[in-house]
Coordinates of C-alpha atoms in Angstrom, one line a residue:
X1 CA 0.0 0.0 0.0
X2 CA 1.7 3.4 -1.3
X3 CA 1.3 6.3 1.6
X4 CA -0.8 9.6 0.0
X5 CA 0.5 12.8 2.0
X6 CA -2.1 14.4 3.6
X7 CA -3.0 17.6 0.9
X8 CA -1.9 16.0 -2.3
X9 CA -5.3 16.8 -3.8
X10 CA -5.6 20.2 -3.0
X11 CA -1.9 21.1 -4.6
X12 CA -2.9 18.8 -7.9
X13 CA -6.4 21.3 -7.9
X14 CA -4.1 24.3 -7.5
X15 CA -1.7 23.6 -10.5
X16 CA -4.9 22.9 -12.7
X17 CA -6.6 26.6 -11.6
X18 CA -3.3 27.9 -12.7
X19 CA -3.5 26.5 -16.0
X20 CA -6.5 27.9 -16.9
X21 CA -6.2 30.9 -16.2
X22 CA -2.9 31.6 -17.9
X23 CA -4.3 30.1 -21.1
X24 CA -7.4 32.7 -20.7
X25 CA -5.2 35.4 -20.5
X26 CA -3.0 34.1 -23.0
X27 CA -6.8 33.8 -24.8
X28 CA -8.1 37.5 -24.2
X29 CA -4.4 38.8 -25.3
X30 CA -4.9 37.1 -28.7
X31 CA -8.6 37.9 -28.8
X32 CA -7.2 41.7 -28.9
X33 CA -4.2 41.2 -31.4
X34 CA -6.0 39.0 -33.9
X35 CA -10.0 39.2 -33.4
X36 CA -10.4 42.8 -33.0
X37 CA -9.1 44.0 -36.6
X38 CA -10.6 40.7 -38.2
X39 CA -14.0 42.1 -36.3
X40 CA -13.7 45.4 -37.4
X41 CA -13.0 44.0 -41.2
X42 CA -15.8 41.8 -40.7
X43 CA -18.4 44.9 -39.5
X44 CA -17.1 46.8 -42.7
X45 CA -18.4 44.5 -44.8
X46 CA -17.2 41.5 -47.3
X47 CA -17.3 44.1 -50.6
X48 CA -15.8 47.4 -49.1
X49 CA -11.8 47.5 -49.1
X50 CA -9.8 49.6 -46.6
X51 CA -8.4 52.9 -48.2
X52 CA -5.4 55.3 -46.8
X53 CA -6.2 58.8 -46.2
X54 CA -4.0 60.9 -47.8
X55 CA -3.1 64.7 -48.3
X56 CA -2.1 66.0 -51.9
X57 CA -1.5 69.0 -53.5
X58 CA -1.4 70.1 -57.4
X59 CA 1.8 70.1 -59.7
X60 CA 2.0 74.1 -60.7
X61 CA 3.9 76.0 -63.1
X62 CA 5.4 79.2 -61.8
X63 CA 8.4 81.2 -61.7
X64 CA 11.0 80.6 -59.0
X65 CA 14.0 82.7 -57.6
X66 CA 16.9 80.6 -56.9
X67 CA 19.0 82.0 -53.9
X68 CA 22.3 81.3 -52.0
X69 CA 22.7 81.5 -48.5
X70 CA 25.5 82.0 -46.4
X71 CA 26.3 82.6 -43.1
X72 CA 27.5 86.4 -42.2
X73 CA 27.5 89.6 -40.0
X74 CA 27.0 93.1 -40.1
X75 CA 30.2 95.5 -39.9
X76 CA 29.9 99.3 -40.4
X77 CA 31.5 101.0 -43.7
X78 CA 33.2 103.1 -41.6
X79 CA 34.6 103.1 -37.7
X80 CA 36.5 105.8 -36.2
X81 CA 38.4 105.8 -32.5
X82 CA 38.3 109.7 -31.8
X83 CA 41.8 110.7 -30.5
X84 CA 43.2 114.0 -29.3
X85 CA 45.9 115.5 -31.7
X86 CA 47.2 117.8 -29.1
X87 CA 48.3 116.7 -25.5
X88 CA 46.5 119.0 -23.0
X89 CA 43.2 119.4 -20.0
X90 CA 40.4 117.9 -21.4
X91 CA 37.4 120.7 -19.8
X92 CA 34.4 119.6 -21.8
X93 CA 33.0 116.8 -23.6
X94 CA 29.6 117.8 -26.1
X95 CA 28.8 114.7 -27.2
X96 CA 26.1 112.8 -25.3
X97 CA 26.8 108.5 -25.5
X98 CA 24.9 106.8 -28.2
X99 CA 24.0 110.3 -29.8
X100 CA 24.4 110.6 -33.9
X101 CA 26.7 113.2 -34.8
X102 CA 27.4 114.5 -38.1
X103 CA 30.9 115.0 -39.5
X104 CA 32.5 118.2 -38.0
X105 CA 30.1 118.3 -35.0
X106 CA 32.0 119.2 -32.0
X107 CA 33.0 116.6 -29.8
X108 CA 35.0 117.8 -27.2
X109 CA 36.7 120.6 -26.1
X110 CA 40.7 120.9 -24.4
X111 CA 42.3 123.8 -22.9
X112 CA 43.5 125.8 -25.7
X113 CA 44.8 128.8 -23.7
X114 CA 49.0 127.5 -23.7
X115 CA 48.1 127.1 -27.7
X116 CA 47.3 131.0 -27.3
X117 CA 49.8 132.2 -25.5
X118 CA 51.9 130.2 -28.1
X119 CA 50.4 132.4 -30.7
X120 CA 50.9 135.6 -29.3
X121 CA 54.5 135.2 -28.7
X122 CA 55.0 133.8 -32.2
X123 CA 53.2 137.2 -33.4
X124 CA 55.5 139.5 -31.3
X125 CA 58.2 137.4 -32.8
X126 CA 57.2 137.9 -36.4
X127 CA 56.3 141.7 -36.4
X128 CA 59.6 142.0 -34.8
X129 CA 61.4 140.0 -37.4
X130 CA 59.1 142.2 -40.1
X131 CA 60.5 145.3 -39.1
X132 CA 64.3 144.3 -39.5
X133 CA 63.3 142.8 -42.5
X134 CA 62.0 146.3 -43.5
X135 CA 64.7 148.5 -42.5
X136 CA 66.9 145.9 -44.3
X137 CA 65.4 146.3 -47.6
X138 CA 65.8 150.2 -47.6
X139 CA 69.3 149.7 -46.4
X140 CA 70.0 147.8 -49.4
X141 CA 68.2 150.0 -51.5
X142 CA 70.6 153.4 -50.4
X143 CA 73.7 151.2 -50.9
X144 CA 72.4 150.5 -53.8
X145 CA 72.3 154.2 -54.6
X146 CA 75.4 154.9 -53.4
X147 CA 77.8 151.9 -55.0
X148 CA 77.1 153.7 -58.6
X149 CA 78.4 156.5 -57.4
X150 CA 81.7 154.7 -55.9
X151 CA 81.0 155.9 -52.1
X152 CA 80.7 152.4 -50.5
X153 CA 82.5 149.2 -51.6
X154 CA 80.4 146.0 -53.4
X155 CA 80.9 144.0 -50.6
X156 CA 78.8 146.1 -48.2
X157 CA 76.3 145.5 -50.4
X158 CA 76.5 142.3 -50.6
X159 CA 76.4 141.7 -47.1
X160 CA 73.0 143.8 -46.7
X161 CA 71.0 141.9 -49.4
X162 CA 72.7 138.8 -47.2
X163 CA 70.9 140.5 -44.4
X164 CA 67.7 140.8 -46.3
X165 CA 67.5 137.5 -47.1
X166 CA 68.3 136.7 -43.4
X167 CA 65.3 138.3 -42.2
X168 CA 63.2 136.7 -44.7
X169 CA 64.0 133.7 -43.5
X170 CA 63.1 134.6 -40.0
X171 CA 59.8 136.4 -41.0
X172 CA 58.5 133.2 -42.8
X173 CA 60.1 131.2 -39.8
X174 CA 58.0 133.3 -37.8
X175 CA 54.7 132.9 -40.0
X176 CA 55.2 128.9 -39.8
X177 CA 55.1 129.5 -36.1
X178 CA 52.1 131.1 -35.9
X179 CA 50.1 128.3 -38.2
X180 CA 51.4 125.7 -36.3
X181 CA 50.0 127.3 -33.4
X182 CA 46.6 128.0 -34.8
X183 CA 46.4 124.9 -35.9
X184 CA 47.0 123.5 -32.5
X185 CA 44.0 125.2 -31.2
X186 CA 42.3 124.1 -34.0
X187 CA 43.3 120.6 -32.7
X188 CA 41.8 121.5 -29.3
X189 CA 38.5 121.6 -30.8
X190 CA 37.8 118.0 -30.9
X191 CA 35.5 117.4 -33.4
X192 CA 33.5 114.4 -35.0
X193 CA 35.3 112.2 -38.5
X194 CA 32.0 110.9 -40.0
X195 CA 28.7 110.7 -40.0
X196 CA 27.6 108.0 -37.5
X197 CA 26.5 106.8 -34.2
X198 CA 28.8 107.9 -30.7
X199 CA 29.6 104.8 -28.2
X200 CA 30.5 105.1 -24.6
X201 CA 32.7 107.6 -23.4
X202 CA 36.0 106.3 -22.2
X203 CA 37.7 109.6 -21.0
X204 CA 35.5 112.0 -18.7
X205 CA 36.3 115.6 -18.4
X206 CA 38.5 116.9 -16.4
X207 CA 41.6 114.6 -17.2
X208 CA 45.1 115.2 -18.7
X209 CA 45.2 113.0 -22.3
X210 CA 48.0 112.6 -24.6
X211 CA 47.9 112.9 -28.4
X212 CA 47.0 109.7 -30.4
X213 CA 47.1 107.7 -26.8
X214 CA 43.8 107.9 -25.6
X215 CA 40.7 106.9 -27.6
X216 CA 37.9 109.5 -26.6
X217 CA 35.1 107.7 -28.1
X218 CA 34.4 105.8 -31.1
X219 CA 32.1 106.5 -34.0
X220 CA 30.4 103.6 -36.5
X221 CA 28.7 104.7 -39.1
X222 CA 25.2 102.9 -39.3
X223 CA 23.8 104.7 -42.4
X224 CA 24.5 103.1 -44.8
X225 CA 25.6 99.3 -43.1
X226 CA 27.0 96.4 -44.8
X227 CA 27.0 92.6 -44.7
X228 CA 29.8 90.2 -44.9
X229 CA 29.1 86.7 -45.6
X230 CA 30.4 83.3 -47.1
X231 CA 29.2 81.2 -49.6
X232 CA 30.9 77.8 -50.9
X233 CA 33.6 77.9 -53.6
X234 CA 31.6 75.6 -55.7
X235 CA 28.7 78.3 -55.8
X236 CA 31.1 81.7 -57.1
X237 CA 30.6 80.7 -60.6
X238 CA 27.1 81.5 -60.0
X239 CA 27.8 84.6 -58.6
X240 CA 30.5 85.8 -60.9
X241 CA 27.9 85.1 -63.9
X242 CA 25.1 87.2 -62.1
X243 CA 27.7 90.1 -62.1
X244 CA 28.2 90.7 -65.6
X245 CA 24.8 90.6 -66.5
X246 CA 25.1 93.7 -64.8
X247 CA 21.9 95.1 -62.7
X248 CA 21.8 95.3 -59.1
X249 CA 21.7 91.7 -57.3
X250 CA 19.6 91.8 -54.2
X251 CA 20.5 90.3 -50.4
X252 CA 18.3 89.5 -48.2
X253 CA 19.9 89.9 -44.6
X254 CA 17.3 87.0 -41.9
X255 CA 17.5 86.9 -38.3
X256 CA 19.4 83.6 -36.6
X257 CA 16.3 81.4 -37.2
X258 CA 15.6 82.8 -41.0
X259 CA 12.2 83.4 -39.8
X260 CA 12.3 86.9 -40.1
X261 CA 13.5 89.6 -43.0
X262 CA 15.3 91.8 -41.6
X263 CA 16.5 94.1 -44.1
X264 CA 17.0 94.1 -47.6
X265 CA 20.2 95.4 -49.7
X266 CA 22.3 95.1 -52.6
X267 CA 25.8 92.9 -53.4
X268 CA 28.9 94.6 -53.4
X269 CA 31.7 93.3 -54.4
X270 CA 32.7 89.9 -53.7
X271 CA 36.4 88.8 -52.3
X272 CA 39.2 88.5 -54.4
X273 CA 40.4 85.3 -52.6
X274 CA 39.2 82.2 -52.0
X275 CA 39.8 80.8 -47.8
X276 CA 41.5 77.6 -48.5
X277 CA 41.1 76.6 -44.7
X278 CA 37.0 77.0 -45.5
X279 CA 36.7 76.3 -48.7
X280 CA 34.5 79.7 -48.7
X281 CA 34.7 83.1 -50.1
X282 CA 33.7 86.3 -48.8
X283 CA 31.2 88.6 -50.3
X284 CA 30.0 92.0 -49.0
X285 CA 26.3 93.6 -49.5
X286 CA 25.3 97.2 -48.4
X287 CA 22.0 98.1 -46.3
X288 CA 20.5 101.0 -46.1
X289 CA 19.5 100.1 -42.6
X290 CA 16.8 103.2 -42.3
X291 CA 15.1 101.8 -39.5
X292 CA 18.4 100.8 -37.4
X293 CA 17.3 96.9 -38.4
X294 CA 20.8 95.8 -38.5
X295 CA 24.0 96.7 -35.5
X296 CA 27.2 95.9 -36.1
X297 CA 28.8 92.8 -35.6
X298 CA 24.7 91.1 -35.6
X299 CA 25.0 87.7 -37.0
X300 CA 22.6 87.3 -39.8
X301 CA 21.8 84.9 -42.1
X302 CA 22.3 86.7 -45.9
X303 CA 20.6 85.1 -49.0
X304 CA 21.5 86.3 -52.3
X305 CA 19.2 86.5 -55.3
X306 CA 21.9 84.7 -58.0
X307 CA 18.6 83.5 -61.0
X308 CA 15.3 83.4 -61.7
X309 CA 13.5 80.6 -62.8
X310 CA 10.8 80.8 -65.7
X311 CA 7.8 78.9 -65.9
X312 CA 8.7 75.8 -63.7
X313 CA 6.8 72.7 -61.8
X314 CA 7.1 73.2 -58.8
X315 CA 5.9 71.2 -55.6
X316 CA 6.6 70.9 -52.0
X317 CA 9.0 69.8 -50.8
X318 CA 7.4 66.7 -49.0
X319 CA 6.3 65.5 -52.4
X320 CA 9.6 64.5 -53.5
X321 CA 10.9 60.9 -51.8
X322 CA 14.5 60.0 -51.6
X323 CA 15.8 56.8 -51.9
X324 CA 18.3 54.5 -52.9
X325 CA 16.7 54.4 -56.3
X326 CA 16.7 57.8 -56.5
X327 CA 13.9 60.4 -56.4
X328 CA 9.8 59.9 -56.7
X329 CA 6.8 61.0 -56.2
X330 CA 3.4 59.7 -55.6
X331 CA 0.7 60.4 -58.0
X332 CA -3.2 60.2 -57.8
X333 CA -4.6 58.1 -60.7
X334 CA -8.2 58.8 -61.6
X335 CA -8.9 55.3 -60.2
X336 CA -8.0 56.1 -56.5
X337 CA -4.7 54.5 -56.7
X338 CA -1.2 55.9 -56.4
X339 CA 1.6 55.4 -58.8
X340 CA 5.1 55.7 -57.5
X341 CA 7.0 57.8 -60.4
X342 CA 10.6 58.0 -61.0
X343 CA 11.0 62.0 -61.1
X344 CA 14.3 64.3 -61.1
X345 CA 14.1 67.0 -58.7
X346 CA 16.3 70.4 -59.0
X347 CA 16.9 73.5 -56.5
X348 CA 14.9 73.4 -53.4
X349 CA 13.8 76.9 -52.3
X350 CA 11.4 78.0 -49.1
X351 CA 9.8 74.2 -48.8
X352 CA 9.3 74.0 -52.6
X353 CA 10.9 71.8 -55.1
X354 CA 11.5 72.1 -58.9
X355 CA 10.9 69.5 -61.0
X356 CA 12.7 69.0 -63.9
X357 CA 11.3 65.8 -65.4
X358 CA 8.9 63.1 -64.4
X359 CA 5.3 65.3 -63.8
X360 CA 2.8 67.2 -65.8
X361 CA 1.7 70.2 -64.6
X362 CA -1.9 69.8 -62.8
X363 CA -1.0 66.5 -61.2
X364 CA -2.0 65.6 -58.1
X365 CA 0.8 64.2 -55.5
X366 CA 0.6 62.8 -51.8
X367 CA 2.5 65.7 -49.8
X368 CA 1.2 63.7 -46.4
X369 CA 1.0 59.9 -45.6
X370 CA 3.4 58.9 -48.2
X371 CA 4.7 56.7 -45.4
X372 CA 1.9 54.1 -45.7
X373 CA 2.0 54.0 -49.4
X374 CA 2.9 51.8 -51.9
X375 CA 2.9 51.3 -55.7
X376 CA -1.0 50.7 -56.4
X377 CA -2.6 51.5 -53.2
X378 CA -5.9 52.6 -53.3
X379 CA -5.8 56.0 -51.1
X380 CA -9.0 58.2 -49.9
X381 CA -7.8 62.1 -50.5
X382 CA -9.0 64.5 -47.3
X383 CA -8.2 68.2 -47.7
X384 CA -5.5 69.8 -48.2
X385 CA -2.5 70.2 -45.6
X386 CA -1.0 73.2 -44.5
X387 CA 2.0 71.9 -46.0
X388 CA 1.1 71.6 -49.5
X389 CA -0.7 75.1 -48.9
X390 CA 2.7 76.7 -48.0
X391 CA 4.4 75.1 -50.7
X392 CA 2.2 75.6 -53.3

């Protein structure tokens, strides 16, 4: 007789509970991954076929700019660091900071009175030196009376028109003195280079400067402002071929995002160098920056106008699928079904793409769900997205 532990029953009943309800879980789980859709195909109905919503948007002919864009920043045609040309007490500054000033405007004022004094004794000096100079001359003029009648010897009078000529000297000596020293109170009177906008002031009033030592203030012009930016090597052919056409070539000068216009100017000139370290080349556009849109040294993103486009397809940018096998597109048949088409795209501007070959114009192509899609699948077209609204 074999010995039954006391509970055996119960543990067999136990294991079997557990059984059954890991295979209804296991039951409901495939209930959900397999039974639902089959249901749902079911309630749709044996004769109705599932379609995938789609957006699209029409193939159009239009004209499109074709733009290069390069990185850049605004510098001012013209910056001046204001120094004193005379050493001296500065006693008054005119200017207040951040003020435009015009060219000649006074900027600053230094004590011009040792300049005077300089002046008047370089006067005394020359009337002085006049008046020898004058009784000189009618010296020489008696001896030159008097050697025709034999009363005085030549060399006398050859050492007075030496003595003439001596004063000269001194009188025009004298005369260079006194320019020097009005120009050196000209100099006191600091006044403004250019045209342009006054920073902060780095010398107050009151102070002792030296000449050329001590930068006042500086000035940048801001009317008119240019642009420098760089484009790739590979696109200056582009450029260079815009130029002769001759005509002005307009830039467009964006904030850091390229959201928003900033300004709008013209090209330049562009460098006569290529940076070998970049592999870039520098080109410079003028703004007229009437509304103070650009500052110097704002980074900016510049986009330059370099063709135009006539009569193109155009779609957006979406559209156009890249792959492996290069570039398509999926068009709406009149029976509901799309048709993968090999197309070849060419320059992409603003969320639009130019076609070159491959579409018709009028054409309708999936901008949205494109994902899902297929050569052949039968699609159900809802309205138009904003995407294919902003390309188009």
């Amino acid at each position: 007789m074999s010995f039954v532990p006391p509970g055996r029953p119960f543990f067999r009943l136990g294991r079997i509970m557990v059984i059954v309800m890991i295979a209804l879980v296991l039951g409901m789980l495939a209930y959900r991954q397999w039974g639902k859709p089959q249901a749902a195909q079911q309630a749709r109905g044996p004769g109705r076929n599932f379609k995938t919503p789609v957006a699209v948007t029409a193939v159009v002919r239009q004209d499109e700019d074709i733009f290069l864009s390069g990185l850049g920043s605004v510098v001012p045609l013209n910056t001046v660091s204001v120094k004193s040309r005379v050493d001296g007490h500065l006693t008054e500054v005119l200017f207040k900071e951040g003020q435009i000033v015009k060219a000649g405007d006074v900027l600053a004022q230094i004590d011009f009175r040792p300049f005077q004094a300089q002046l008047d004794q370089a006067k005394g000096q020359m009337a002085r030196d006049t008046a020898q100079l004058e009784n000189a001359r009618k010296d020489f003029k008696r001896y030159q009376d008097l050697i025709a009648t034999g009363a005085i010897a030549r060399q006398q009078l050859d050492t007075q028109n030496a003595l003439v000529h001596q004063y000269s000297g001194a009188a025009m000596t004298d005369q260079g003195q006194i320019d020097n020293a009005k120009l050196q109170i000209a100099y006191s009177r600091i006044t403004a280079p250019i045209t342009g906008r006054v920073g902060l002031r780095l010398v107050d009033p009151g102070n002792m400067i030296q000449a050329s030592n001590q930068t006042l203030v500086v000035i940048t012009q801001m009317q008119p402002i240019a642009v420098v930016f760089s484009i790739p090597e590979d696109s200056l052919p582009q450029v260079l071929a815009r130029m002769k056409k001759g005509g002005v070539i307009t830039v467009d000068a964006y904030d850091r995002e390229q959201r928003h216009k900033l300004a709008q100017g013209e090209l330049l000139t562009v460098d006569n160098q290529i940076d070998a370290s970049t592999g870039t080349v520098k080109l410079k556009a003028q703004f007229a920056n009437d509304g103070w849109e650009l500052f110097p040294n704002q980074f900016v993103n510049a986009r330059l106008l370099v063709d135009t486009m006539s009569g193109v397809l155009v779609v957006p940018s979406p559209a156009v699928q890249r792959g492996p096998q290069g570039a398509t597109a999926f068009v709406v048949k009149q029976d509901g079904a799309v048709e993968a088409r090999r197309i070849e795209p060419g320059e992409t501007v603003e969320g639009r793409t130019v076609i070159l070959s491959g579409l018709a114009e009028g054409e309708q192509v999936v901008v949205e769900g494109t994902e899902r899609l297929r050569d052949g699948t039968q699609v159900e077209v809802k309205t138009e997205s904003a995407a294919a609204r902003q390309g188009g």
